[in-house]
Coordinates of N, CA, C and O in Angstrom, one line a residue:
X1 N 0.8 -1.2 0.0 CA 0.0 0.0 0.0 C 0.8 1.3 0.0 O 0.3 2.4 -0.1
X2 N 1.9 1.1 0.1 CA 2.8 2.4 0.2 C 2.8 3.1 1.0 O 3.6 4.1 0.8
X3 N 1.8 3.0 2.3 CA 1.3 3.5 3.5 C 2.6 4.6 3.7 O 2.1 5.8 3.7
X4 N 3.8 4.6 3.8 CA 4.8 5.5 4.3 C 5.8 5.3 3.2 O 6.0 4.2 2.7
X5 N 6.5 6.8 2.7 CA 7.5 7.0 1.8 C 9.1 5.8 1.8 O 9.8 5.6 0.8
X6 N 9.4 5.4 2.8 CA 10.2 4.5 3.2 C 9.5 2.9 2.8 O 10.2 2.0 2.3
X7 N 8.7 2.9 2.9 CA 7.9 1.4 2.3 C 9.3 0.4 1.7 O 10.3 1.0 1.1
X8 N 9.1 -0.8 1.8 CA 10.3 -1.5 1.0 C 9.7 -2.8 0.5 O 10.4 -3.7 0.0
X9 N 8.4 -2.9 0.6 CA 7.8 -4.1 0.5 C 8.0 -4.4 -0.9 O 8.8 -5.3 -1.3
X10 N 7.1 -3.5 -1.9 CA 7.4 -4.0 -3.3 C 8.5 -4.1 -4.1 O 8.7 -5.0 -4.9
X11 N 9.8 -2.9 -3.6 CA 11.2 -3.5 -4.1 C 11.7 -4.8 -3.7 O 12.3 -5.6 -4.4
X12 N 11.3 -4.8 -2.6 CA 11.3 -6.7 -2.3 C 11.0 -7.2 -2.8 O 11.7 -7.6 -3.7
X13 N 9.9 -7.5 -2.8 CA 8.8 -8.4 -3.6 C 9.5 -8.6 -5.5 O 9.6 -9.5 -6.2
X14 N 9.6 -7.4 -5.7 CA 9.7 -7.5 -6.9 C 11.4 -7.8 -7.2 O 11.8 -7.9 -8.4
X15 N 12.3 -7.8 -6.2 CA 13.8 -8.4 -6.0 C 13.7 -9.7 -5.9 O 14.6 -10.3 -6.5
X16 N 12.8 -10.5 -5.2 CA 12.8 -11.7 -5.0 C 12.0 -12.7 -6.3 O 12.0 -14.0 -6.5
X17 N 11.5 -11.6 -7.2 CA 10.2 -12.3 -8.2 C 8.8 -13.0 -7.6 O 8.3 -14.1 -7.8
X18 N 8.6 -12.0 -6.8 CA 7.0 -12.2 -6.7 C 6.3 -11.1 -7.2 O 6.8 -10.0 -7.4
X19 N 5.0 -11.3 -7.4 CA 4.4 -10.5 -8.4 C 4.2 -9.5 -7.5 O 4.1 -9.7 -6.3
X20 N 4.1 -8.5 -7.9 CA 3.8 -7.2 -7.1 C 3.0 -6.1 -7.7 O 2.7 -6.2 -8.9
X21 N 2.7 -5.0 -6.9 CA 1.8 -4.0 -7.3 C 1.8 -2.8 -6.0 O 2.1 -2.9 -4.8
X22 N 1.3 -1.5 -6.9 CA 1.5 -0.6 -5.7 C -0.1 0.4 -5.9 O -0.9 0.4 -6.8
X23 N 0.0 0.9 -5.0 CA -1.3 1.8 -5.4 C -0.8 3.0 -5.8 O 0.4 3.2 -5.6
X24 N -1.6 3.9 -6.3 CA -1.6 4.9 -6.8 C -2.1 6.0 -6.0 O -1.4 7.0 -5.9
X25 N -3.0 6.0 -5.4 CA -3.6 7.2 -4.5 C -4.5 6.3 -3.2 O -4.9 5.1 -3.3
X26 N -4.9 7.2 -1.9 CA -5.7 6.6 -1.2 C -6.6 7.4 -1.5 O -6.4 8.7 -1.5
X27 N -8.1 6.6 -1.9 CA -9.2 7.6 -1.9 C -9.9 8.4 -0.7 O -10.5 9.4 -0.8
X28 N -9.8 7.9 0.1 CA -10.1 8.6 1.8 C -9.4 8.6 3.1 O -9.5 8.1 4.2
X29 N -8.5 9.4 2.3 CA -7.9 10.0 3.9 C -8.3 11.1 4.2 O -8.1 11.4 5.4
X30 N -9.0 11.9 3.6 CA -9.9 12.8 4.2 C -11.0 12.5 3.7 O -11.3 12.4 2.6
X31 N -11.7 12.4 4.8 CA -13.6 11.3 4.8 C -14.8 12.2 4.3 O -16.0 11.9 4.3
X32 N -14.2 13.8 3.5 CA -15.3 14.5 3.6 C -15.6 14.1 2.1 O -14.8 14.0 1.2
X33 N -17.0 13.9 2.0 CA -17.6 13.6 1.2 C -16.9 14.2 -0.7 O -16.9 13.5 -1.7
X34 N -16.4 15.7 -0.6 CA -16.0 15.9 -1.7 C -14.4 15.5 -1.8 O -13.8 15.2 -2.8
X35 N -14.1 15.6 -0.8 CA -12.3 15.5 -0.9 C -12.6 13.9 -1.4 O -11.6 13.6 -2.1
X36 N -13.6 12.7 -1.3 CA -13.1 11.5 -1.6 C -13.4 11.4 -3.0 O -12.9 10.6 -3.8
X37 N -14.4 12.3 -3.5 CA -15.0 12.6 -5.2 C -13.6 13.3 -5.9 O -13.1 12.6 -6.8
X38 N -13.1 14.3 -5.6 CA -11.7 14.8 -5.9 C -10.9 13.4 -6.6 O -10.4 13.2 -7.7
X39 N -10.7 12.4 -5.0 CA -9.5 11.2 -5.3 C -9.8 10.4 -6.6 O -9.1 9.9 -7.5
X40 N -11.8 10.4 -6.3 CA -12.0 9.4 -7.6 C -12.0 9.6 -9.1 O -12.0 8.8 -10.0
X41 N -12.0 11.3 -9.1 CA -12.0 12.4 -10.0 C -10.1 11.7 -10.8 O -9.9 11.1 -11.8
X42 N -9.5 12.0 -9.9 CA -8.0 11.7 -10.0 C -7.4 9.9 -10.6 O -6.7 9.3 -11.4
X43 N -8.3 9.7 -9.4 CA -8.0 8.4 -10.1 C -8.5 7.8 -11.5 O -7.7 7.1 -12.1
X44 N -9.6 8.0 -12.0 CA -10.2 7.8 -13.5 C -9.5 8.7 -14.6 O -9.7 8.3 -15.7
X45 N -8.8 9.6 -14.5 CA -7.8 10.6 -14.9 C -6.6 9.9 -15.2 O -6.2 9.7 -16.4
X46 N -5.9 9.5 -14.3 CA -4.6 8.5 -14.1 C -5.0 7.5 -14.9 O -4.7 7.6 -16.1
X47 N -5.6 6.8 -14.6 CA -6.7 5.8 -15.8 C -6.3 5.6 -16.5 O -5.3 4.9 -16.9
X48 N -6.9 6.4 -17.0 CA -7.0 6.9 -18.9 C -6.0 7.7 -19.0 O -5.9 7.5 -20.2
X49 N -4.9 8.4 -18.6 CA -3.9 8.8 -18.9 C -2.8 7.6 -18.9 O -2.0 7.4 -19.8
X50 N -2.9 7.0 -18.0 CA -1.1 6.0 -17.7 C -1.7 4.3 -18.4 O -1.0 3.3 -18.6
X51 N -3.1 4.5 -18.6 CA -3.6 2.7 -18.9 C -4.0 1.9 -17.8 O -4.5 0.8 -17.9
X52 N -3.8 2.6 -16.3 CA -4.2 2.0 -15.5 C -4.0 2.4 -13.8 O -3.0 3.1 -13.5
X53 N -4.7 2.2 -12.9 CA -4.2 3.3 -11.8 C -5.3 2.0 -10.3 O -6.3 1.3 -10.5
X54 N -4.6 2.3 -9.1 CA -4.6 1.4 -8.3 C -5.2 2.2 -7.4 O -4.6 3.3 -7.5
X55 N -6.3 2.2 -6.3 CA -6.5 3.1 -5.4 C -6.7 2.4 -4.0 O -7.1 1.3 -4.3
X56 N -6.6 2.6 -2.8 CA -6.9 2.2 -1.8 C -7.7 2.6 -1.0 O -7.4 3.6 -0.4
X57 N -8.8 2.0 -0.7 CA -9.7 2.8 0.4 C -10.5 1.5 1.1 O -10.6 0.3 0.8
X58 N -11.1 2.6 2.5 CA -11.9 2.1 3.6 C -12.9 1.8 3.3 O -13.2 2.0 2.1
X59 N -13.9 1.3 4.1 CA -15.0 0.7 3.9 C -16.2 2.1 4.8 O -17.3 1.8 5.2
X60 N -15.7 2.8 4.8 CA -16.0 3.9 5.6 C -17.5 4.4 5.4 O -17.6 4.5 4.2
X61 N -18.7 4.6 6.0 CA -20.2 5.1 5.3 C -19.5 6.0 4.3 O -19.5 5.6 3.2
X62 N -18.9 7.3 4.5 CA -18.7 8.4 3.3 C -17.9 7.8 2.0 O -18.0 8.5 1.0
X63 N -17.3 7.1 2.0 CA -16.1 6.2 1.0 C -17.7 5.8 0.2 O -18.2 6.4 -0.8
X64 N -18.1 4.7 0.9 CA -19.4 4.0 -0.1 C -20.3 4.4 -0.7 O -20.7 4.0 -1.8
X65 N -20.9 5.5 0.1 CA -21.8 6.4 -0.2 C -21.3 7.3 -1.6 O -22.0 7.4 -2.6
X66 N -19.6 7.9 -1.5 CA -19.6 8.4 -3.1 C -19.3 8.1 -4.2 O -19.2 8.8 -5.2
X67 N -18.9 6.1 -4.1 CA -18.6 5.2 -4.9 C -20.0 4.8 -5.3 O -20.3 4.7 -6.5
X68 N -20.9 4.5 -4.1 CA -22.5 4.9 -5.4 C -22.9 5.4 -5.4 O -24.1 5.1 -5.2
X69 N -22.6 7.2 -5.6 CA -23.1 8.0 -6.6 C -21.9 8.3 -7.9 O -22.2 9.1 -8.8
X70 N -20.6 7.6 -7.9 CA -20.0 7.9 -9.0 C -19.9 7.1 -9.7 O -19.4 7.3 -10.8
X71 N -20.3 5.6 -9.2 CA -19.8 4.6 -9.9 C -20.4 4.6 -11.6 O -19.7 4.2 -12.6
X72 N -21.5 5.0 -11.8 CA -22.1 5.3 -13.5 C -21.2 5.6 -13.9 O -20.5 4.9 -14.6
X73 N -20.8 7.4 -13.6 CA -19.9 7.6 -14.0 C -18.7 7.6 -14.5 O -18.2 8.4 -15.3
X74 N -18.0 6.3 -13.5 CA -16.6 6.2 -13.4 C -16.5 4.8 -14.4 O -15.6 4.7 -15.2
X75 N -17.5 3.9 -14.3 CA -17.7 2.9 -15.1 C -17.9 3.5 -16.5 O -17.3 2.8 -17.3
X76 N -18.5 4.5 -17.0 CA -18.5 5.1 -18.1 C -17.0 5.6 -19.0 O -16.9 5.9 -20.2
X77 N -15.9 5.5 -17.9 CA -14.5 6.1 -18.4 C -13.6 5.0 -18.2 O -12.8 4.7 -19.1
X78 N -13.7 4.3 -17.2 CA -12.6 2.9 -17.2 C -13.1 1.8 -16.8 O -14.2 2.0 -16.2
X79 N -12.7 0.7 -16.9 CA -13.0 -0.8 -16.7 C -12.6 -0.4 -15.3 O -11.8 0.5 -14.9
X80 N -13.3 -1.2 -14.7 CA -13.2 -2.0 -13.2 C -12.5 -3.3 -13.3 O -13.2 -4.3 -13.9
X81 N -11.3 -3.5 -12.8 CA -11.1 -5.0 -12.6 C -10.3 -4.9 -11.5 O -10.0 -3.9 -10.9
X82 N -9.8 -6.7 -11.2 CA -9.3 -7.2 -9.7 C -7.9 -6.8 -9.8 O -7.4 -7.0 -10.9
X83 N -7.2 -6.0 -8.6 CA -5.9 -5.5 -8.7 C -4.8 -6.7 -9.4 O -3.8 -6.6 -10.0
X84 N -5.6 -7.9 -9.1 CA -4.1 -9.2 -9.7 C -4.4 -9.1 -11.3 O -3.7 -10.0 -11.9
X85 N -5.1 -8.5 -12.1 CA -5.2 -8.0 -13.2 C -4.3 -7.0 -13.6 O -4.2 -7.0 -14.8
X86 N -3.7 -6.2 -13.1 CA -3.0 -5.4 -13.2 C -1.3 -5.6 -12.4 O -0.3 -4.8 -12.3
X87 N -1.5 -7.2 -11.9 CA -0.1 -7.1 -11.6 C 0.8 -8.0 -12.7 O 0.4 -9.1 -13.1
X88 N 2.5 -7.4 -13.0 CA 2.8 -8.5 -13.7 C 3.7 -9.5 -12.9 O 4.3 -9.1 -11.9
X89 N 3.9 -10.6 -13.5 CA 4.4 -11.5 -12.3 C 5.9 -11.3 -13.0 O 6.9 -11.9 -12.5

């Protein structure tokens, strides 16, 4: 998750040849309802710009709540798939 800039998990991981993956943004570290629309705004952006983008988030009432009111939307700009879709081994 990359939780802290020191992280060494995936250079590992990916030193030893296991498959790995990182995220790209957390969508709620701030729980206010627009700040997590902003992350998802960013993240579908990244998307469609880089081919692909990883996000992390809580299961939080405000997190879920703006995942269904954007998900039309966001499903309208990128595929949804399982993060092991996006890793290469």
């Amino acid at each position: 998750s990359m939780t802290i800039g020191r992280s060494v998990g995936y250079v590992q991981a990916r030193h030893m040849g296991i498959p790995a993956g990182k995220r790209s943004l957390f969508l709620d570290h701030d729980q206010d309802p627009a700040a997590v629309r902003i992350q998802l705004h960013r993240l579908t952006a990244q998307a469609c710009q880089d081919g692909s983008a990883v996000a992390i988030g809580h299961i939080y009432p405000t997190t879920c709540q703006v995942l269904r009111e954007e998900y039309n939307d966001i499903i309208s700009s990128v595929d949804i798939v399982p993060v092991s879709a996006l890793i290469n081994p």
